[in-house]
C-alpha positions as YAML, in Angstrom:
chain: A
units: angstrom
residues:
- id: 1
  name: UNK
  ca: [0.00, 0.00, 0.00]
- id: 2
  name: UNK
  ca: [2.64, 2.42, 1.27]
- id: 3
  name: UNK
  ca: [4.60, 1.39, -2.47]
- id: 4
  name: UNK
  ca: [1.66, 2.18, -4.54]
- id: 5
  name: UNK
  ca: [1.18, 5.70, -2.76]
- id: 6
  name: UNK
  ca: [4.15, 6.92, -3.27]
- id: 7
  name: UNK
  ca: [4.28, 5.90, -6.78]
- id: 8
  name: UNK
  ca: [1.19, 7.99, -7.09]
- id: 9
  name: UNK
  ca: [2.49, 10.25, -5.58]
- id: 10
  name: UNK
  ca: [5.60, 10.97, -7.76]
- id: 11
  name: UNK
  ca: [3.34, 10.65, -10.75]
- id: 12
  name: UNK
  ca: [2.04, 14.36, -9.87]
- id: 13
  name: UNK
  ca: [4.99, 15.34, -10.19]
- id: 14
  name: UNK
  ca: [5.72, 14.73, -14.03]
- id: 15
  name: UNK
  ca: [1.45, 15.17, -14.42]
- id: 16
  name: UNK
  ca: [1.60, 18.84, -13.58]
- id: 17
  name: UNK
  ca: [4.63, 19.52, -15.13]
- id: 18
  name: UNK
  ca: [2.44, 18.95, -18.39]
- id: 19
  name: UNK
  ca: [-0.35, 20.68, -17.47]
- id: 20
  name: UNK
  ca: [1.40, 23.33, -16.38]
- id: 21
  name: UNK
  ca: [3.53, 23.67, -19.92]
- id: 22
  name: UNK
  ca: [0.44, 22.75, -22.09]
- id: 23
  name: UNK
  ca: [-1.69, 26.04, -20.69]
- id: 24
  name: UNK
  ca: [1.63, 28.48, -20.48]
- id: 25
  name: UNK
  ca: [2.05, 27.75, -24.03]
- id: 26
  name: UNK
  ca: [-1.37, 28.57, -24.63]
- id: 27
  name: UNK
  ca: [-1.71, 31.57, -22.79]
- id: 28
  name: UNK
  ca: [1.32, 32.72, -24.08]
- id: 29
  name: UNK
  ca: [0.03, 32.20, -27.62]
- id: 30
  name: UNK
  ca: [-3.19, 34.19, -26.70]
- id: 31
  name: UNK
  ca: [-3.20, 37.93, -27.37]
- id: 32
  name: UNK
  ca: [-3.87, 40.43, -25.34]
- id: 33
  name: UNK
  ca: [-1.42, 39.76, -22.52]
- id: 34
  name: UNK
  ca: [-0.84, 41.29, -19.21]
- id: 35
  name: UNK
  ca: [1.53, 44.34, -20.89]
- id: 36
  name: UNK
  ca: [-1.34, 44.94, -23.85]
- id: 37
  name: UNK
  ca: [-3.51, 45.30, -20.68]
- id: 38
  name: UNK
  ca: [-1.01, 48.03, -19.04]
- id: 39
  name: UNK
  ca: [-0.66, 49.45, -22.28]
- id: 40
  name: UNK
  ca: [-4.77, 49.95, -22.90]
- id: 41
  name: UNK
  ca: [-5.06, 51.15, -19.19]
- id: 42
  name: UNK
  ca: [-2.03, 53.66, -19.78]
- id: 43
  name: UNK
  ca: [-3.48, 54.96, -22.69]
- id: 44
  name: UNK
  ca: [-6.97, 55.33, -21.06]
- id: 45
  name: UNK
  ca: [-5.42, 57.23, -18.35]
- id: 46
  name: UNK
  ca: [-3.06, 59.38, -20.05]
- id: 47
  name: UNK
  ca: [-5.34, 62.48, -19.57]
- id: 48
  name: UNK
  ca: [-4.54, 65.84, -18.38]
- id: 49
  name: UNK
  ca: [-4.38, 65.59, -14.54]
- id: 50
  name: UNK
  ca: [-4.22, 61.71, -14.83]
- id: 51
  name: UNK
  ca: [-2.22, 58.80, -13.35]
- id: 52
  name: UNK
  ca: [-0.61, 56.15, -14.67]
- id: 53
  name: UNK
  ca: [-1.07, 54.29, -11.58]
- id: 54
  name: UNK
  ca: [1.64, 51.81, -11.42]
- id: 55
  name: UNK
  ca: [4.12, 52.97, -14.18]
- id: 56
  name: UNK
  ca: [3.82, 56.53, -12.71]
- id: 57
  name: UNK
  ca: [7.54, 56.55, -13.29]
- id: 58
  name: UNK
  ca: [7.54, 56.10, -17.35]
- id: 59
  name: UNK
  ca: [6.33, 58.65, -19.33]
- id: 60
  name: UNK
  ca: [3.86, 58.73, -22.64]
- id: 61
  name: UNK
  ca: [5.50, 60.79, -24.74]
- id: 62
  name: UNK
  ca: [4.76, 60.07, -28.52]
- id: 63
  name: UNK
  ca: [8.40, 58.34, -30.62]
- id: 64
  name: UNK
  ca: [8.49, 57.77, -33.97]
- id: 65
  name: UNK
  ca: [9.27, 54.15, -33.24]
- id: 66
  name: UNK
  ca: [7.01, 51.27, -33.72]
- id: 67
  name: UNK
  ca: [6.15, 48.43, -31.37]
- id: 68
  name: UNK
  ca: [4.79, 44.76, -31.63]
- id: 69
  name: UNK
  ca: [1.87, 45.14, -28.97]
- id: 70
  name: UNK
  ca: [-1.48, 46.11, -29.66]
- id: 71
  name: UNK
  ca: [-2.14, 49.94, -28.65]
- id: 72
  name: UNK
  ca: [2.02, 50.23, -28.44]
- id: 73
  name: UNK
  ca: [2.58, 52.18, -31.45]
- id: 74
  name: UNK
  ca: [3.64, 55.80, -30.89]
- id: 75
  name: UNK
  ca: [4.72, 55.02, -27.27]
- id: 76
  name: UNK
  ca: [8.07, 56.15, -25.72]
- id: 77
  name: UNK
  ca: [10.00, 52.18, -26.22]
- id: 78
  name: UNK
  ca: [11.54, 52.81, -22.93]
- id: 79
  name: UNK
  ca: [8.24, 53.33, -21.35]
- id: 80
  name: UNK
  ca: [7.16, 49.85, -22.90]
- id: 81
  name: UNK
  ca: [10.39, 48.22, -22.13]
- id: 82
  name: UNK
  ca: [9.25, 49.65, -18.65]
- id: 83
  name: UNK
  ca: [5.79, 47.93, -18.55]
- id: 84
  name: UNK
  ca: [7.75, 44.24, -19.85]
- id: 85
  name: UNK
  ca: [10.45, 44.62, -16.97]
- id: 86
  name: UNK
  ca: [7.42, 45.27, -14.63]
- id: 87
  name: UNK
  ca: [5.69, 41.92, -15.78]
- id: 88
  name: UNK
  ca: [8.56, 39.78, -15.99]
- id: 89
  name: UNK
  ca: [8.53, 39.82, -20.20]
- id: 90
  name: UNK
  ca: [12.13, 41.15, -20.33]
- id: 91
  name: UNK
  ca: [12.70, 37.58, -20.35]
- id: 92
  name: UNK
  ca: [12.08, 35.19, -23.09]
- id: 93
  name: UNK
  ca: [9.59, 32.30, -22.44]
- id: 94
  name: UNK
  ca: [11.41, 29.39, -21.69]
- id: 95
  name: UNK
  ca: [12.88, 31.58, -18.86]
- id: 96
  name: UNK
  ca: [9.88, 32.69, -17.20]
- id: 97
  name: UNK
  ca: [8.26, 29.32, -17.25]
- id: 98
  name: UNK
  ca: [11.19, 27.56, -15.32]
- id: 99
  name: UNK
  ca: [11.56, 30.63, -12.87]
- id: 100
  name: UNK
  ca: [7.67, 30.03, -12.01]
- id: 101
  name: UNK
  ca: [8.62, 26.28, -11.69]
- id: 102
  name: UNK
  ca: [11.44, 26.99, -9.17]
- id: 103
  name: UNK
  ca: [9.18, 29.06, -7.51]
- id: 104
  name: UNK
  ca: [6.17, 26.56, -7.64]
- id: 105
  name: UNK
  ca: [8.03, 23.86, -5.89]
- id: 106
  name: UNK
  ca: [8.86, 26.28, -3.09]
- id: 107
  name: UNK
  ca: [5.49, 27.25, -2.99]
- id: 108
  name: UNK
  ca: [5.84, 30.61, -3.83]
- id: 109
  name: UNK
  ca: [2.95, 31.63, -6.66]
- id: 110
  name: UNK
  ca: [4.03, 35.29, -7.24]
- id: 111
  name: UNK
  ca: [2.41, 38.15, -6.99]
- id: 112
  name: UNK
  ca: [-1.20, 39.20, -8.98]
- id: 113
  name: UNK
  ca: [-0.43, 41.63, -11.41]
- id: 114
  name: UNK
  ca: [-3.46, 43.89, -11.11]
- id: 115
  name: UNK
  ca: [-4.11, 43.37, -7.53]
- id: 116
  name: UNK
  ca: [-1.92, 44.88, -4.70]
- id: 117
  name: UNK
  ca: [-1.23, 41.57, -2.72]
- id: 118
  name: UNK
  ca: [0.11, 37.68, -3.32]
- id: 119
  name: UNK
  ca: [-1.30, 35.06, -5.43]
- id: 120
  name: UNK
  ca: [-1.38, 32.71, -1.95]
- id: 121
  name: UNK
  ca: [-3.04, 35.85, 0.22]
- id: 122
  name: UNK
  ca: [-5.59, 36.38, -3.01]
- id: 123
  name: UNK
  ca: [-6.44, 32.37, -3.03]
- id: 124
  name: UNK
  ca: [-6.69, 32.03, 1.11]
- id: 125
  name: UNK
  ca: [-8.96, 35.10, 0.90]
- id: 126
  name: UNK
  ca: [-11.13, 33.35, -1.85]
- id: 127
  name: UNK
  ca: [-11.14, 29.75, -0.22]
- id: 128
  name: UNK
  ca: [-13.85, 29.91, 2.78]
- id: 129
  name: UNK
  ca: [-16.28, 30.75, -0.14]
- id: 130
  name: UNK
  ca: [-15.46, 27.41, -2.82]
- id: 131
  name: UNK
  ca: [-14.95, 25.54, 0.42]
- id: 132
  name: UNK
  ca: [-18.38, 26.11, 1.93]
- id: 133
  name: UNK
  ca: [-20.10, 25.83, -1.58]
- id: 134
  name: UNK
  ca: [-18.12, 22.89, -2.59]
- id: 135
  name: UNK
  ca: [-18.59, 20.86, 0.99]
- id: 136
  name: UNK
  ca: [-21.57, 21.37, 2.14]
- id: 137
  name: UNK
  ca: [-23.37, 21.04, -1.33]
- id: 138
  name: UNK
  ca: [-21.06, 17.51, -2.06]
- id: 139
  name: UNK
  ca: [-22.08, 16.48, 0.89]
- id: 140
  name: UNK
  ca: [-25.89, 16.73, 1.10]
- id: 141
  name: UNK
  ca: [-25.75, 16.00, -2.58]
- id: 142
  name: UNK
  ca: [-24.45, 12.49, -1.32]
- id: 143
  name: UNK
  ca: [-26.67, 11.67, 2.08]
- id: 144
  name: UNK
  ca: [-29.92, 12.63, -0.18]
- id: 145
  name: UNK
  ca: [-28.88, 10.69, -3.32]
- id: 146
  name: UNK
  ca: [-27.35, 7.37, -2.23]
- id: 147
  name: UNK
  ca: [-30.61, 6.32, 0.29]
- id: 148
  name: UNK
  ca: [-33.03, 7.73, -2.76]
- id: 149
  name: UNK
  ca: [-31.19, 5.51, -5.14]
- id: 150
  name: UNK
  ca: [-31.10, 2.62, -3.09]
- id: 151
  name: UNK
  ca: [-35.00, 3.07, -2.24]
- id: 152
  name: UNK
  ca: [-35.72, 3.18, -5.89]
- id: 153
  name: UNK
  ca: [-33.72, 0.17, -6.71]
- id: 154
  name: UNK
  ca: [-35.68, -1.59, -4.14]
- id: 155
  name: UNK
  ca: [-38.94, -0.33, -5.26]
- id: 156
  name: UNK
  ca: [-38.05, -0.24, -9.01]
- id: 157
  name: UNK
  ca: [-41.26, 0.09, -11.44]
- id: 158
  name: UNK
  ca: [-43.79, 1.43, -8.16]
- id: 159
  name: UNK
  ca: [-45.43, 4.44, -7.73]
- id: 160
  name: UNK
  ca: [-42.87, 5.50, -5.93]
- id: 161
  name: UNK
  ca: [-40.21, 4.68, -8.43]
- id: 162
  name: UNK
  ca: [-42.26, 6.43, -11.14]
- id: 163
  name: UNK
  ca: [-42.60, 9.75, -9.45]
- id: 164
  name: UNK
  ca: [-39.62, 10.31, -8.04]
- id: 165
  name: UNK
  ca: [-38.09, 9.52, -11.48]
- id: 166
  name: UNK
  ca: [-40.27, 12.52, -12.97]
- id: 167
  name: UNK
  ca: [-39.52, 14.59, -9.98]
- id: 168
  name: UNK
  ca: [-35.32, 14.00, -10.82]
- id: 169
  name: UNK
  ca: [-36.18, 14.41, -14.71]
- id: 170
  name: UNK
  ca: [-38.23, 18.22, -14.30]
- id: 171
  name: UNK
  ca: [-34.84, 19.09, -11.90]
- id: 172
  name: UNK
  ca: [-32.41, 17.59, -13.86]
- id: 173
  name: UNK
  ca: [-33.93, 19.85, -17.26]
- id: 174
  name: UNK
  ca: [-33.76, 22.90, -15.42]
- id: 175
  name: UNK
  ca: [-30.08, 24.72, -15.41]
- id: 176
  name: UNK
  ca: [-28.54, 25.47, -12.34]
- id: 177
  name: UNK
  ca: [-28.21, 28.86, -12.69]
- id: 178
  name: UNK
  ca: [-31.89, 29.01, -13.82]
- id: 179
  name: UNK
  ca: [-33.27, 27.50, -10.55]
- id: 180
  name: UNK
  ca: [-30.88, 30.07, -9.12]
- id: 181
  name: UNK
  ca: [-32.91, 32.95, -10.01]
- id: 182
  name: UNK
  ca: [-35.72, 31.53, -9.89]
- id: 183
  name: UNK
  ca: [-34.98, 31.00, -6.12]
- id: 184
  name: UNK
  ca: [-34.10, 34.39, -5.74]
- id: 185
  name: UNK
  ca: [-37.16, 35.76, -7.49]
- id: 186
  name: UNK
  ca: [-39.08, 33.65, -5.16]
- id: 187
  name: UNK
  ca: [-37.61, 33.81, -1.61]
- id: 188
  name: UNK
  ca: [-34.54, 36.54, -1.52]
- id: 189
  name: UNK
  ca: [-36.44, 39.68, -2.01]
- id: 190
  name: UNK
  ca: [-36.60, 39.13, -6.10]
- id: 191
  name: UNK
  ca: [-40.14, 39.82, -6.45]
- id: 192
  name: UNK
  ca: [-42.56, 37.45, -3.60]
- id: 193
  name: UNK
  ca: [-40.43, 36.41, -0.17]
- id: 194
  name: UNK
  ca: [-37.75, 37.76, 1.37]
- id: 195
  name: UNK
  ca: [-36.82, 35.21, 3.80]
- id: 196
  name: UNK
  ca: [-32.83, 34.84, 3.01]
- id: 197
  name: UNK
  ca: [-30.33, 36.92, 2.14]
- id: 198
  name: UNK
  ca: [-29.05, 37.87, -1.51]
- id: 199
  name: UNK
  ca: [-25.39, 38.35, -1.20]
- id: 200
  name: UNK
  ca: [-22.75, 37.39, 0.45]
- id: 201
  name: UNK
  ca: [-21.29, 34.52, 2.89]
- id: 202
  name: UNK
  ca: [-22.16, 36.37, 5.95]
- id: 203
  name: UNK
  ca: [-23.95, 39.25, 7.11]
- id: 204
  name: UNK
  ca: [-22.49, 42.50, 7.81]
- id: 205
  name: UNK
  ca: [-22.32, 42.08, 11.84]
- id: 206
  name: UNK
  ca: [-21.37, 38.73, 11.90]
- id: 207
  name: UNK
  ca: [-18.22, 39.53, 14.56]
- id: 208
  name: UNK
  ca: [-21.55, 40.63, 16.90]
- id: 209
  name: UNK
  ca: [-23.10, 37.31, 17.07]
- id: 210
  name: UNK
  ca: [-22.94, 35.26, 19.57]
- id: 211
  name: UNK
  ca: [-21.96, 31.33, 18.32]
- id: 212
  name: UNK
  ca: [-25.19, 29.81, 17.79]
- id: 213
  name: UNK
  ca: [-25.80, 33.20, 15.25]
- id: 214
  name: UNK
  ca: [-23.52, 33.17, 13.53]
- id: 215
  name: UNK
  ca: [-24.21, 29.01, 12.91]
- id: 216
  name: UNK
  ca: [-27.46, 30.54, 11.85]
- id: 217
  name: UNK
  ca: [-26.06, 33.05, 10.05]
- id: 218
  name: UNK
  ca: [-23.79, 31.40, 7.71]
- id: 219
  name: UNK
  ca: [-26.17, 28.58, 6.89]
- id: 220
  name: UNK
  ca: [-28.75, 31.40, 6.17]
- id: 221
  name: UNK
  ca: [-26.54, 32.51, 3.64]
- id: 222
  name: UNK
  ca: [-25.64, 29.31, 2.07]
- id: 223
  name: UNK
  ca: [-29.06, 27.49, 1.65]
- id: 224
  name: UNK
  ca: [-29.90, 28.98, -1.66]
- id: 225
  name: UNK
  ca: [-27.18, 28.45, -3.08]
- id: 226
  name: UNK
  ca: [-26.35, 25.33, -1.82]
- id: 227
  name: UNK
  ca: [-29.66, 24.41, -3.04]
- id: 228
  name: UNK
  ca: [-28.51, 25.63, -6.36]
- id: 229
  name: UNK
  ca: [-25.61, 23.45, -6.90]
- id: 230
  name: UNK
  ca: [-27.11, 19.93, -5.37]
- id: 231
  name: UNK
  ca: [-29.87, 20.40, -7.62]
- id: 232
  name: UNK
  ca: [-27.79, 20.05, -10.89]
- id: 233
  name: UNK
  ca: [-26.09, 16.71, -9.84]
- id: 234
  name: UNK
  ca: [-28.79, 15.36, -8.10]
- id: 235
  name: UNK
  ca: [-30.23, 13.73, -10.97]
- id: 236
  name: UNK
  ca: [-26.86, 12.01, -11.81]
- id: 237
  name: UNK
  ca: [-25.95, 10.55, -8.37]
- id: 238
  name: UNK
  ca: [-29.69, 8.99, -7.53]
- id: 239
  name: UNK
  ca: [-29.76, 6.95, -11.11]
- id: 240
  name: UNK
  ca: [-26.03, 5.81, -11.15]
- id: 241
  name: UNK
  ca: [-26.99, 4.09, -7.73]
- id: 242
  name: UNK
  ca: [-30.22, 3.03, -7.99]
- id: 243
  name: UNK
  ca: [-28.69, 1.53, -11.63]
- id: 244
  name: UNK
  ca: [-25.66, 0.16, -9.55]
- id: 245
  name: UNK
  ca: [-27.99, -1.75, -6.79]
- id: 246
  name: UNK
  ca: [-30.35, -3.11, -9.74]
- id: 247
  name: UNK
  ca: [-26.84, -4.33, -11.35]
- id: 248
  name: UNK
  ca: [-26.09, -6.13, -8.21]
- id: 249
  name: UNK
  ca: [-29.44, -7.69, -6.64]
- id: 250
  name: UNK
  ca: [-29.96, -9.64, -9.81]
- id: 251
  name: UNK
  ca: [-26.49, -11.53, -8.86]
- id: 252
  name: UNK
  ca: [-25.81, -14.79, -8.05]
- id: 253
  name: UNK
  ca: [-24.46, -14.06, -4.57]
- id: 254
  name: UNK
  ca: [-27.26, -12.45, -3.90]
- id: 255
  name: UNK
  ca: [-29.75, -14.84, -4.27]
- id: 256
  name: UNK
  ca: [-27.59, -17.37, -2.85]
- id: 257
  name: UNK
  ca: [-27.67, -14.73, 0.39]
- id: 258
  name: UNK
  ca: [-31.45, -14.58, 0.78]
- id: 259
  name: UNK
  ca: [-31.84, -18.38, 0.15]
- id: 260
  name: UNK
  ca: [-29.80, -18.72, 3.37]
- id: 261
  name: UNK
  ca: [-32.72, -16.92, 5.19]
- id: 262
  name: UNK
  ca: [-30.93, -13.44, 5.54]
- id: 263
  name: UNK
  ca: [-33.10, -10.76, 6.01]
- id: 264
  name: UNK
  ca: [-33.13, -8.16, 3.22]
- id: 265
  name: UNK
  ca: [-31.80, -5.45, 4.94]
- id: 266
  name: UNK
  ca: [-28.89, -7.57, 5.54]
- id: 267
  name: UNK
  ca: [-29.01, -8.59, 2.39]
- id: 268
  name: UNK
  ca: [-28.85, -5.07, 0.44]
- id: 269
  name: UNK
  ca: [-26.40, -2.75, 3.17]
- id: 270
  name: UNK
  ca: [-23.87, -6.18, 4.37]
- id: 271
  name: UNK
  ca: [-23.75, -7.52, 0.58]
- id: 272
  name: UNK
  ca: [-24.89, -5.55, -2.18]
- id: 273
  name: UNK
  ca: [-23.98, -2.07, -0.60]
- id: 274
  name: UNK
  ca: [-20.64, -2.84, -0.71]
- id: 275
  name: UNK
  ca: [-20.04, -3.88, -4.54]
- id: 276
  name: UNK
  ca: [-22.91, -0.94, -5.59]
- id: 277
  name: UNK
  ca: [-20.91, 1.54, -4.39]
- id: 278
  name: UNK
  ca: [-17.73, 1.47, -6.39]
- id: 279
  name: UNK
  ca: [-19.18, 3.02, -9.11]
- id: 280
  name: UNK
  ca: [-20.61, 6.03, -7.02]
- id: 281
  name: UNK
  ca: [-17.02, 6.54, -5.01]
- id: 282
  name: UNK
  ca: [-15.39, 6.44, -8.73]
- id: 283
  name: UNK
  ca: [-17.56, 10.03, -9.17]
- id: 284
  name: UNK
  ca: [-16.80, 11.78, -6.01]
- id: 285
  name: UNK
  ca: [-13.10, 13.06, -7.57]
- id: 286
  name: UNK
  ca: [-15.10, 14.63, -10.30]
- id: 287
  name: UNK
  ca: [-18.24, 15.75, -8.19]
- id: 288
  name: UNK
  ca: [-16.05, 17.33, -5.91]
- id: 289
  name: UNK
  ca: [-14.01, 19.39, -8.78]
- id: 290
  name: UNK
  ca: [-17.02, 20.12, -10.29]
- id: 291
  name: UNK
  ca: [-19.03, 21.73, -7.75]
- id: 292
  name: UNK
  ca: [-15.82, 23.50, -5.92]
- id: 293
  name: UNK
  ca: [-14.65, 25.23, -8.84]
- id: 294
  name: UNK
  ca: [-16.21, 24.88, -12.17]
- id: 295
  name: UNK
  ca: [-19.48, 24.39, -11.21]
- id: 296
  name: UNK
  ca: [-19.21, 27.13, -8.58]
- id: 297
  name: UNK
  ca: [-18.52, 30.26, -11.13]
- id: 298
  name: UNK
  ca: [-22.01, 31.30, -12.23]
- id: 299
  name: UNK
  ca: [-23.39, 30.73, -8.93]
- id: 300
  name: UNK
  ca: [-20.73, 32.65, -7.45]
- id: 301
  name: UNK
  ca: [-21.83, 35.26, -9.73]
- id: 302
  name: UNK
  ca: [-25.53, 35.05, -8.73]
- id: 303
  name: UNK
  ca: [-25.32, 34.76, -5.14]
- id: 304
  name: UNK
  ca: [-22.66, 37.40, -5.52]
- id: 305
  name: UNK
  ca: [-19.92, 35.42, -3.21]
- id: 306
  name: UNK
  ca: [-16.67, 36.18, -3.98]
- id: 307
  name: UNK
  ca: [-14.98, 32.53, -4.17]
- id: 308
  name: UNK
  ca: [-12.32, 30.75, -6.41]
- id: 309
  name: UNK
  ca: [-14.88, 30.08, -9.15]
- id: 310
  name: UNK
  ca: [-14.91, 33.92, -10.35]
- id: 311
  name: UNK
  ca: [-10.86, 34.79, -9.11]
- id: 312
  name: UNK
  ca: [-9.86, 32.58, -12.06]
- id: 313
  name: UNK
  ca: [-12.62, 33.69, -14.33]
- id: 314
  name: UNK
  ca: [-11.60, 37.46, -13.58]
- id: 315
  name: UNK
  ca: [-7.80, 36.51, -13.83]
- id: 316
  name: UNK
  ca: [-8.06, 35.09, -17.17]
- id: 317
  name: UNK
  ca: [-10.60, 37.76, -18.88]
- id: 318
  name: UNK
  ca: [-7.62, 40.20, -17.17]
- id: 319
  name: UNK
  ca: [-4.75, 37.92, -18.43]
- id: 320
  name: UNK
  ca: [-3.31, 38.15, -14.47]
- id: 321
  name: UNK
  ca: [-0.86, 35.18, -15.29]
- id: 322
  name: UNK
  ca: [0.30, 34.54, -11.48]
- id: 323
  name: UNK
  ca: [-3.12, 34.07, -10.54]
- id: 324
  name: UNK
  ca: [-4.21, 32.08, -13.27]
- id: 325
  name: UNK
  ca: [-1.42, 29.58, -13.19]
- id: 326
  name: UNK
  ca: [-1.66, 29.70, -9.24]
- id: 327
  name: UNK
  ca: [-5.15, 28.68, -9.47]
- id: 328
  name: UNK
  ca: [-4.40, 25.89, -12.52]
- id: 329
  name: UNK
  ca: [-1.80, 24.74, -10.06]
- id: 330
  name: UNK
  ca: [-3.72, 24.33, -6.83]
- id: 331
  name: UNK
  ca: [-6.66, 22.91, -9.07]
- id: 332
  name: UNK
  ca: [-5.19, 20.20, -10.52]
- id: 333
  name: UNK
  ca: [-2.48, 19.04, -7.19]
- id: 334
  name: UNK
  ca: [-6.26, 19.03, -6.09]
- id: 335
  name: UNK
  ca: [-7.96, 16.85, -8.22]
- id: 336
  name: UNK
  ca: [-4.96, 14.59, -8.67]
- id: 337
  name: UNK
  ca: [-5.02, 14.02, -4.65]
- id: 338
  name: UNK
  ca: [-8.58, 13.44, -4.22]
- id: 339
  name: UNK
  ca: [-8.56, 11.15, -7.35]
- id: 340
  name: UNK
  ca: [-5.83, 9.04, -5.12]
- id: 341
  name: UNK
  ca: [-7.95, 8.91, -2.33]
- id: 342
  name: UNK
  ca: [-11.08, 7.89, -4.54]
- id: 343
  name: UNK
  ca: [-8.29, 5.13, -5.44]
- id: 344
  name: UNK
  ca: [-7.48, 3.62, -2.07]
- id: 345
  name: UNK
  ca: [-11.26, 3.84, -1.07]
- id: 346
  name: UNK
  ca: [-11.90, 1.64, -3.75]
- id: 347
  name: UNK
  ca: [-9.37, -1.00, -2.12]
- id: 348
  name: UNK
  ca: [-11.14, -0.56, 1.47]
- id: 349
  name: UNK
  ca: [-14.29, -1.05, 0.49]
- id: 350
  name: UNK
  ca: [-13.58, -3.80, -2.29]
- id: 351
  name: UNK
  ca: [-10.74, -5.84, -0.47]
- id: 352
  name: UNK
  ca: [-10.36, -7.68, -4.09]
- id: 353
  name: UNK
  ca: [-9.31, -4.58, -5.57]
- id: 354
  name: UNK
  ca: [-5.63, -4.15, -5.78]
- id: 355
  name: UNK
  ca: [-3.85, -1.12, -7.33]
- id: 356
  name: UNK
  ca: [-0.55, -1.98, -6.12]
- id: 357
  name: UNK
  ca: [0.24, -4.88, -8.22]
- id: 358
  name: UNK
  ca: [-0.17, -2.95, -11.17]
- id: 359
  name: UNK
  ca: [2.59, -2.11, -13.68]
- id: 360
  name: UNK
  ca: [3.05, 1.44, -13.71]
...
């Protein structure tokens, strides 16, 4: 076991390396960059009685050269050789990209380019937001779905079956950030209820609150859209198990189990629980990814919290290249470590499942 982790382990190593080089490449390829940027806002500023903010120091005096950015002609070169120096595009690209390596496996991520503080400062600031979005919603996405799945299994082709099956169907058809506003319209003040709040992760005296509030308080906050993101992979979880368990009771061991006289509930949580479920822990790597970033962004948006979802989405319409590749960096070491631990779940709940004696 200890082998086959740290072979995994090692893998990230050469796994993010590629990443990593695949999406500087591409970024680097992509016009518009962070000097065209400082180049636009300079020229927007350059007013009488205006500042050039950060390159206060250069000046914008028209010279007959010529230069290869957008928006760069008829600037003073040394003014744009200014702006490159400030960015780090003095040096050529294979030079930057190792520097950020060096500095990724010390953990260092830079600073933003448009923001006054650290990548790692901007991303801890961002976190409680994703975190709370992406755990709580994961997990009542899984308590509701696994028993709902299993009870449908069990009661395949009822009533029951039948109208919960609609019920997941009508949710499943409506986009998440649909039954966002809709919720909004409906019980934030929108247009009928007012009964939780529109914005934010907390409310504006949280600090005042005694412990129990400010439990309230932040759940307050977090049941739309909460609600929000468990409805969109709701749909997904309950069928994949109920289809898992119908897989399984129509086995031979399980037959063989209830000819011995066990009683069913023995039967479907000791027996067919336990083989059922390796399909649903092979999703939870991409569930979780899904609803802590990706899935996140336009509910981020609508609930106007200020998480991880819409840093990166801000960082790359603003080409703000530390942040970017300091969120790429943390997302994937993510999703490479919980896909490890979706791994070696599979061997303790399936004891016949062995990664280690694999050829790598």
């Amino acid at each position: 076991m200890l082998a086959y982790i740290l072979r995994r382990v090692l893998f990230i190593i050469p796994t993010l390396f590629g990443i990593l080089l695949i999406n500087f490449v591409i970024i680097q390829a992509a016009p518009g960059g962070p000097v065209d940027q400082a180049i636009a806002r300079l020229e927007g500023l350059n007013t009488p009685g205006g500042s050039t903010g950060q390159i206060s120091e250069g000046s914008a005096e028209i010279a007959g050269g010529s230069s290869h950015y957008r928006g760069g002609q008829g600037l003073d070169p040394e003014l744009i050789a200014q702006i490159e120096q400030q960015y780090g595009f003095d040096k050529p690209a294979p030079l930057r990209f190792w520097l950020m390596l060096k500095n990724y496996a010390q953990l260092d991520f830079g600073e933003s380019f448009f923001r006054d503080t650290t990548v790692t400062d901007l991303i801890l600031e961002k976190m409680p937001v994703s975190i709370s979005l992406g755990l709580w919603s994961t997990l009542i996405l899984y308590v509701i779905s696994i028993p709902l799945g299993i009870a449908k299994a069990v009661r395949h082709g009822s009533r029951f079956d039948v109208w919960t099956s609609s019920a997941i169907v009508i949710g499943y058809a409506i986009p998440a950030f649909l039954f966002g506003i809709l919720l909004i319209v409906f019980f934030a003040g929108g247009s009928y209820f007012q009964w939780f709040p529109l914005r934010g992760l907390t409310s504006p005296d949280f600090d005042q609150l005694s412990l129990g509030g400010k439990i309230i308080d932040y759940f307050w906050h977090l049941a739309l859209p909460v609600t929000t993101l468990v409805i969109g992979g709701f749909a997904t979880l309950t069928l994949l198990t109920k289809n898992s368990f119908l897989d399984e009771i129509n086995k031979q061991y399980v037959i063989t189990a209830r000819a011995k006289g066990l009683i069913e509930r023995r039967v479907l949580y000791g027996h067919v629980f336990r083989n059922a479920m390796l399909l649903v822990i092979a999703g939870i790597p991409a569930a979780l990814l899904g609803v802590f970033f990706s899935g996140s962004l336009l509910i981020e948006v609508i609930f106007s919290l200020d998480g991880l979802g819409l840093l990166s989405f801000e960082s790359i319409m603003n080409r703000d290249y530390p942040v970017v590749f300091g969120t790429l960096f943390l997302f994937t070491l993510f999703g490479l470590l919980t896909k490890l631990i979706s791994d070696l779940t599979y061997m303790l709940v399936d004891p016949r499942i062995d990664f280690e004696s694999r050829d790598y």
